[in-house]
XYZ file of C-alpha atoms in Angstrom:
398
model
C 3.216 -39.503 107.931
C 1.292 -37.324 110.410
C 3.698 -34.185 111.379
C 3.435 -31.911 114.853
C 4.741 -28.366 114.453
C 5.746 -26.268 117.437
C 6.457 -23.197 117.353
C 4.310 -22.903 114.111
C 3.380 -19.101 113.582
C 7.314 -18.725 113.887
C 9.430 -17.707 110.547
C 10.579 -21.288 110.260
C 7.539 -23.098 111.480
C 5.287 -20.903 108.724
C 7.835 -21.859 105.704
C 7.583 -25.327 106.458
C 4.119 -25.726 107.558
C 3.332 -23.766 104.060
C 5.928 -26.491 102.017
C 4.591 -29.641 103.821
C 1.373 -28.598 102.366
C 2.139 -28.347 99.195
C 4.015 -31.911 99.638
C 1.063 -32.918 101.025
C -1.076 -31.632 98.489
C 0.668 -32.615 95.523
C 1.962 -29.243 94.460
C 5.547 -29.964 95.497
C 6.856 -33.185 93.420
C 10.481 -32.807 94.320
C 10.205 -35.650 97.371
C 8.333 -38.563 95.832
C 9.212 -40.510 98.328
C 7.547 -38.530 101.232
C 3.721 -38.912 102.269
C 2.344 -36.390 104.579
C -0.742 -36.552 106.014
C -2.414 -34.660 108.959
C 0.068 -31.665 110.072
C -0.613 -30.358 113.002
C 0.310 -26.867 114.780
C 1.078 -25.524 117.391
C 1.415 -22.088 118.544
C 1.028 -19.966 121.673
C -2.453 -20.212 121.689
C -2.451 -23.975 121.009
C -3.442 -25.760 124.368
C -1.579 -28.739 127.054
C -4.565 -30.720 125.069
C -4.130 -30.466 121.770
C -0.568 -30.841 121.941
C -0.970 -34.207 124.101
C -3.738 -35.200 121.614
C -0.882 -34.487 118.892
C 1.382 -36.372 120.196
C -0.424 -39.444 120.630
C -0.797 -39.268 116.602
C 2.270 -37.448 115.303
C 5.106 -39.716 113.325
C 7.684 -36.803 113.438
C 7.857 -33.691 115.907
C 9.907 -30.909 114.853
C 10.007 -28.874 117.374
C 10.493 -24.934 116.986
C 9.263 -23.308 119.640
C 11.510 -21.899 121.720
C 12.152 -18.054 123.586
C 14.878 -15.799 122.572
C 13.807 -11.969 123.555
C 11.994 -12.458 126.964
C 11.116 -9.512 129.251
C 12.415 -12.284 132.387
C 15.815 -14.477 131.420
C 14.023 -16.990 133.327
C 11.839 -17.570 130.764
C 15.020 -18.487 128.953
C 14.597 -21.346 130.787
C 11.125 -21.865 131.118
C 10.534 -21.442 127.114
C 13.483 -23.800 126.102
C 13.582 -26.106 128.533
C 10.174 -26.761 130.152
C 8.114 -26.757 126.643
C 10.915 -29.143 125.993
C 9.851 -31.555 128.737
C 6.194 -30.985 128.322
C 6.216 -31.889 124.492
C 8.508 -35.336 125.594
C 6.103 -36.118 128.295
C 3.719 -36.201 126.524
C 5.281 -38.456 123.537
C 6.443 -40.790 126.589
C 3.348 -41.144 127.889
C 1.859 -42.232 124.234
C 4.811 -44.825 123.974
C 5.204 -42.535 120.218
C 8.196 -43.894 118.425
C 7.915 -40.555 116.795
C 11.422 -38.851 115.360
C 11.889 -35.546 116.974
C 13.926 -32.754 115.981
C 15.196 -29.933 118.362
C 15.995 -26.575 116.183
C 18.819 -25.067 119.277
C 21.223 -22.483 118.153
C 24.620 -21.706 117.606
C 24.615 -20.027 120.761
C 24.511 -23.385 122.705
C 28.367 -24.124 122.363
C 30.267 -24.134 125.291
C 32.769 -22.065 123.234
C 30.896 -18.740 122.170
C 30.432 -15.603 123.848
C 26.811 -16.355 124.808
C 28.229 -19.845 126.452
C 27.586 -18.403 129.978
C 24.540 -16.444 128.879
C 21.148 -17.603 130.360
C 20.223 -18.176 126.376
C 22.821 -20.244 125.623
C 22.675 -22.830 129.120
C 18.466 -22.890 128.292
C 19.452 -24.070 124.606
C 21.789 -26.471 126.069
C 19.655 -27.764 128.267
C 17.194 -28.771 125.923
C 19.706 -30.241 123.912
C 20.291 -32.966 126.677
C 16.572 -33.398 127.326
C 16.418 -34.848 123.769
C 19.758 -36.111 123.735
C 18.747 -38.487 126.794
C 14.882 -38.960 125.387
C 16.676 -40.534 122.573
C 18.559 -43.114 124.407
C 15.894 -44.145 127.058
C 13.366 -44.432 124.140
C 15.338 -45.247 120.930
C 13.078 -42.623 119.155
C 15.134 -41.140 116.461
C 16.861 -38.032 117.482
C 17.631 -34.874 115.465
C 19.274 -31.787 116.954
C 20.359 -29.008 114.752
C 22.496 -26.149 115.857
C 21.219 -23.271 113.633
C 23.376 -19.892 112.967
C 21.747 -17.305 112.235
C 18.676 -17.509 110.182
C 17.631 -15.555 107.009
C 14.013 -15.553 106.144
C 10.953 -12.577 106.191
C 10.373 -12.551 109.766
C 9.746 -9.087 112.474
C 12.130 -6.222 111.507
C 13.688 -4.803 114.638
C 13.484 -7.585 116.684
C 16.169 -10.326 116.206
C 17.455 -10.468 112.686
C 19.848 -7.426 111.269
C 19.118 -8.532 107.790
C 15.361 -8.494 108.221
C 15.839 -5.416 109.451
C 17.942 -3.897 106.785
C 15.814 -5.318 104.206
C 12.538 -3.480 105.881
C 14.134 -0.348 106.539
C 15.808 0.121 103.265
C 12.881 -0.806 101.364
C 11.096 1.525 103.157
C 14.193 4.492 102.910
C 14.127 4.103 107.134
C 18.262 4.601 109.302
C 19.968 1.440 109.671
C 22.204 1.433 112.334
C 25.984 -0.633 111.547
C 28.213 -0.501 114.263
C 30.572 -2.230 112.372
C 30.977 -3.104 108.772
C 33.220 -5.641 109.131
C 31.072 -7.707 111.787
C 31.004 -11.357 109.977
C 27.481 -13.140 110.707
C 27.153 -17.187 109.585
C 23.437 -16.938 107.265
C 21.146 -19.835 106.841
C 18.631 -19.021 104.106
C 15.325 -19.982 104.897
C 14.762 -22.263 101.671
C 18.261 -24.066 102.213
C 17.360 -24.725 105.772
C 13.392 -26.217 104.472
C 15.379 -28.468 102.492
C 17.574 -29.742 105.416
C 14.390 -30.808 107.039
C 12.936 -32.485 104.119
C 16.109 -34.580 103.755
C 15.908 -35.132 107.379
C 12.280 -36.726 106.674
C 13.711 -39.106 104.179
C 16.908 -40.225 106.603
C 19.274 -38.134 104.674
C 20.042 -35.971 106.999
C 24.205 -34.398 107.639
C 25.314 -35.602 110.571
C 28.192 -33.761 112.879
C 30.199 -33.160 116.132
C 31.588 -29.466 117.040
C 35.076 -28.533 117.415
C 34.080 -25.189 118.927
C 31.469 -23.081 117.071
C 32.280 -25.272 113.704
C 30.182 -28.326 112.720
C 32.645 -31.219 111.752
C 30.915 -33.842 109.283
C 30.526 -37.220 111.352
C 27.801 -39.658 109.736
C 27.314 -40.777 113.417
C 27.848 -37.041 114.999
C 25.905 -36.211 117.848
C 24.089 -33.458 116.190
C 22.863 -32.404 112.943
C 23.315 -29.611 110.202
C 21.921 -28.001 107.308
C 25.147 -28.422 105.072
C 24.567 -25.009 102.746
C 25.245 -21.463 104.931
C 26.767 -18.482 103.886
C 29.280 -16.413 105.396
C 28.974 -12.180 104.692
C 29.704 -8.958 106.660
C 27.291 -6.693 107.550
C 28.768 -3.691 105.050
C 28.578 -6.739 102.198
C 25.369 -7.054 103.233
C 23.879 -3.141 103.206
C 26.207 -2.690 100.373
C 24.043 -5.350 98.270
C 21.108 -3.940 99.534
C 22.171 -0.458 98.225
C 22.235 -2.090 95.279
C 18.573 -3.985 94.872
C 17.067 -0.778 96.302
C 18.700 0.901 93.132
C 17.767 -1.393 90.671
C 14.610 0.526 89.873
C 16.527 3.566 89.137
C 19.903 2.434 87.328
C 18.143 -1.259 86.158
C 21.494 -2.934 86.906
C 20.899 -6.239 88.228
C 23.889 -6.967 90.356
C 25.157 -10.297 89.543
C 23.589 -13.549 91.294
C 24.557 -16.973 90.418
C 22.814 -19.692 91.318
C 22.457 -20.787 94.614
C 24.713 -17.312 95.628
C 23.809 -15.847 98.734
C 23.157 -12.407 96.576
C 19.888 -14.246 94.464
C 19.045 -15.489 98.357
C 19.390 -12.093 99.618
C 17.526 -10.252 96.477
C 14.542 -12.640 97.168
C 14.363 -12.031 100.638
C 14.563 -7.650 99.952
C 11.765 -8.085 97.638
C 9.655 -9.925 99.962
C 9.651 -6.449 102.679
C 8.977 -4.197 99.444
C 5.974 -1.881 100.224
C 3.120 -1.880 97.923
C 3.963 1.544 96.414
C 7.361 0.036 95.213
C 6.193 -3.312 93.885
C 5.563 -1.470 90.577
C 7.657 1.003 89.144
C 7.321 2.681 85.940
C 10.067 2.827 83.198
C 11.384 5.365 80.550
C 9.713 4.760 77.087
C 11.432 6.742 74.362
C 8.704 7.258 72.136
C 8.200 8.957 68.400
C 5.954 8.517 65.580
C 7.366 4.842 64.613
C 6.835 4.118 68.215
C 8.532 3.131 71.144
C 11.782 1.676 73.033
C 11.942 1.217 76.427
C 15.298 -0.701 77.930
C 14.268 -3.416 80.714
C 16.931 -4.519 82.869
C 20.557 -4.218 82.735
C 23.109 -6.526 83.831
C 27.092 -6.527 84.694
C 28.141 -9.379 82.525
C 25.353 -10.142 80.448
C 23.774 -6.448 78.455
C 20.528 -5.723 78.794
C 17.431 -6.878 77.527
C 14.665 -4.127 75.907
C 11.578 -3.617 74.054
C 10.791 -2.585 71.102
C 7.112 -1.513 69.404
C 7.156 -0.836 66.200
C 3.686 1.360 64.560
C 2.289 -0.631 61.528
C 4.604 0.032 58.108
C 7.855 1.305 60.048
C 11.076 -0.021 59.794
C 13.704 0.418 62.274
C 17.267 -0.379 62.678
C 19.676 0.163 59.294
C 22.196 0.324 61.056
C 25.577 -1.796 61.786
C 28.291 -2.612 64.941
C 31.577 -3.771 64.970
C 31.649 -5.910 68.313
C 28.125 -5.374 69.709
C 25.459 -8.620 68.747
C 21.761 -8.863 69.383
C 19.167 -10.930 69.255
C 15.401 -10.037 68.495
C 12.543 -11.719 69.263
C 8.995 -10.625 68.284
C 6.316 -11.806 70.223
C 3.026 -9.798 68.847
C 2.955 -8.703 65.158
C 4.194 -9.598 61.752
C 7.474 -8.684 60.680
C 10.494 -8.995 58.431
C 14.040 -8.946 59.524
C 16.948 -8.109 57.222
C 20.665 -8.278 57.579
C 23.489 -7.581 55.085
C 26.858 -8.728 55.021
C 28.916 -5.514 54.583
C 31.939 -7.312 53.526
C 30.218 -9.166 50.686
C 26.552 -7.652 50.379
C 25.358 -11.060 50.905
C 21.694 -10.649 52.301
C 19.561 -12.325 54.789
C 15.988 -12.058 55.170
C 13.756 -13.527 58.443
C 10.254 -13.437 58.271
C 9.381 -13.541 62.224
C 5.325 -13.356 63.841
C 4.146 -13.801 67.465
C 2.499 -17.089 66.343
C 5.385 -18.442 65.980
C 8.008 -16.855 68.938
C 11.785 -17.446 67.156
C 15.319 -15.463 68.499
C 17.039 -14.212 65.361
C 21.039 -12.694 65.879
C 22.254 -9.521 64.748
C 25.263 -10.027 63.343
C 28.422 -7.878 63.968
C 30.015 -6.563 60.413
C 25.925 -7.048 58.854
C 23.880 -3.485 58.734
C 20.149 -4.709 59.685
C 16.496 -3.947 59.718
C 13.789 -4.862 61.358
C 9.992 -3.694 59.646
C 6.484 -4.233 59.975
C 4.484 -6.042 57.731
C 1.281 -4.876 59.166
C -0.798 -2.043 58.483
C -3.088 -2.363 61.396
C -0.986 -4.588 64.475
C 2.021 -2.844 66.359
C 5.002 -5.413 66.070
C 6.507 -5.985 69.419
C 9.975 -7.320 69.839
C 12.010 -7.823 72.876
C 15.763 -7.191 72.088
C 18.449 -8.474 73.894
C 22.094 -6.780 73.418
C 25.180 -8.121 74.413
C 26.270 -4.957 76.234
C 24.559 -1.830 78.207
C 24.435 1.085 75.330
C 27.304 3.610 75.990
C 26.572 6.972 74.231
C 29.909 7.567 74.378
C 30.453 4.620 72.624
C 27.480 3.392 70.895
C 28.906 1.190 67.896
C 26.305 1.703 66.108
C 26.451 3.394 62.451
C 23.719 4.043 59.949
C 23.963 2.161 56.778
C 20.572 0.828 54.365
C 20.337 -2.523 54.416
């Protein structure tokens, strides 16, 4: 399957171009069932040419391109509806049977507050060019009305979040007129699926009942099914959070498929090179060294320890708190003791052979290494962030 592009140096049309290669390529094995050959681009600098020799070879256009910031709102106009007409032309003039899909916008409803706006009548209008190409031609048809989009695209242009996530990351203002300003988010990754399921005919099907898709297998338009809904003080206020993360180590919580984990991701990508590493506070002595990782809300935190060659560490019990250590260079020997009934345990644990052993609450326990010439290293996970005020943790020999 031969694919045409437009709008391809765009934030969407450089995520997919970059995932249909690696479809293509074999690096991607998630859509067995999809081919892709030649994928072709085109950009502003792409000529009337190239895009009609496209077309005569193409067996799916989705087409991106479009103008949303122009110095003229006729090239509203111009940008979303003539490229529009060029680009089916063109296919007509091939006879291509090729699917197309339209990426319009949100704005296009005849219900929002940009109904009226030169914007939103250009994005209509190109709706109804491929709306009626569809019909006269029987060429597949895929319009999507996106909301707005979340991916790494140009801070301070048209995207608050890309913004926030530059200017934070780079300890610029933000600007929020209003925290409780709700914005509809479709994550960049979410929305590269949509089109891949498109590809294979699986694609969610809708009509609108003002600005909200209704599911309709035979709807008039299409939809990526998976968008999340956050205000903008939800948003900074997460932010806040990931930019702190170096500092405090808290990882704020992020389930899966959670439009925090989405919105971590897409911070990270804007960090600066000066931030991409950051250092972290080893609390060293003579038996060596223990530096804590990363904490987390629910979950503890996870730390590591490096033991010198001959020392032994730990002897030492908790009532509630558990651990688990796991040595992954060295050669060691854990011990644990049930204090109730002196029953001992004994582990021998190497990095040739990476095993988790629990810390047991109610067992006083050791951990020492065998070597005389290796450091052991261990990372140790803990059920719970270490309170000084409340350590629960009280020396006893194992």
């Amino acid at each position: 399957m031969n694919i045409l592009v437009t709008g391809a140096a765009g934030m969407v049309g450089t995520a997919l171009i970059r995932n249909l290669e690696a479809l293509r390529d074999g690096r991607n094995r998630t859509r067995p069932g999809l081919e892709i050959g030649e994928i072709y681009a085109y950009t502003r600098e792409s000529t009337a040419e190239e895009l009609d020799a496209w077309c005569a070879k193409a067996d799916f256009v989705f087409h991106l391109a479009g103008v949303n910031r122009p110095q003229d709102p006729e090239e509203f106009m111009r940008g979303n509806f003539g490229l529009s007409s060029q680009l089916l032309d063109a296919l007509r003039r091939h006879g291509s049977r090729a699917g197309v899909m339209l990426a319009s916008s949100s704005q296009a409803s005849l219900c929002g507050r940009f109904a009226d706006s030169a914007y939103g009548r250009s994005k209509r209008a190109g709706e109804e060019l491929f709306f009626t190409y569809g019909e006269e031609t029987g060429a597949r048809t895929a319009v999507y009305r996106f909301p707005n989009l979340m991916g790494h695209s140009r801070p301070n242009y048209n995207s608050a979040v890309s913004t926030f996530c530059y200017n934070l990351s780079r300890d610029l203002p933000i600007a929020v007129h209003d925290r409780n300003t709700e914005l509809e988010l479709l994550y960049i990754d979410d929305l590269i699926e949509g089109l891949f399921d498109l590809l294979e005919g699986k694609e969610k099907r809708c009509d609108y009942d003002g600005l909200d898709a209704v599911p309709n297998p035979n709807g008039r338009w299409c939809y990526i099914p998976v968008t999340h809904r956050a205000t903008l003080g939800e948003i900074v206020d997460l932010l806040e959070q990931f930019k702190s993360q170096s500092a405090t180590l808290l990882m704020p919580k992020m389930p899966a498929g959670s439009f925090a984990k989405k919105l971590f991701s897409l911070y990270l990508s804007y960090l600066p090179a000066e931030r991409v590493k950051y250092a972290l506070k080893m609390n060293c002595d003579a038996r060596g060294s223990f530096t804590e990782l990363v904490h987390t809300l629910d979950c503890g935190q996870v730390s590591i320890n490096i033991s010198k060659p001959g020392i032994t560490k730990g002897n030492h019990w908790h009532n509630s708190k558990w651990e688990q250590f796991i040595v992954v260079h060295g050669h060691g020997l854990i011990r644990e003791r049930d204090l109730s009934t002196g029953e001992v345990l004994e582990f021998e644990v190497s990095g040739e052979k990476i095993e988790s052993v629990y810390m047991l609450p109610g067992w006083t326990h050791s951990i020492e290494n065998l070597s005389q010439t290796e450091d052991l290293v261990t990372v140790m996970t803990c059920n719970e962030i270490f309170d000084p005020a409340h350590p629960d943790t009280f020396f006893e020999e194992v």
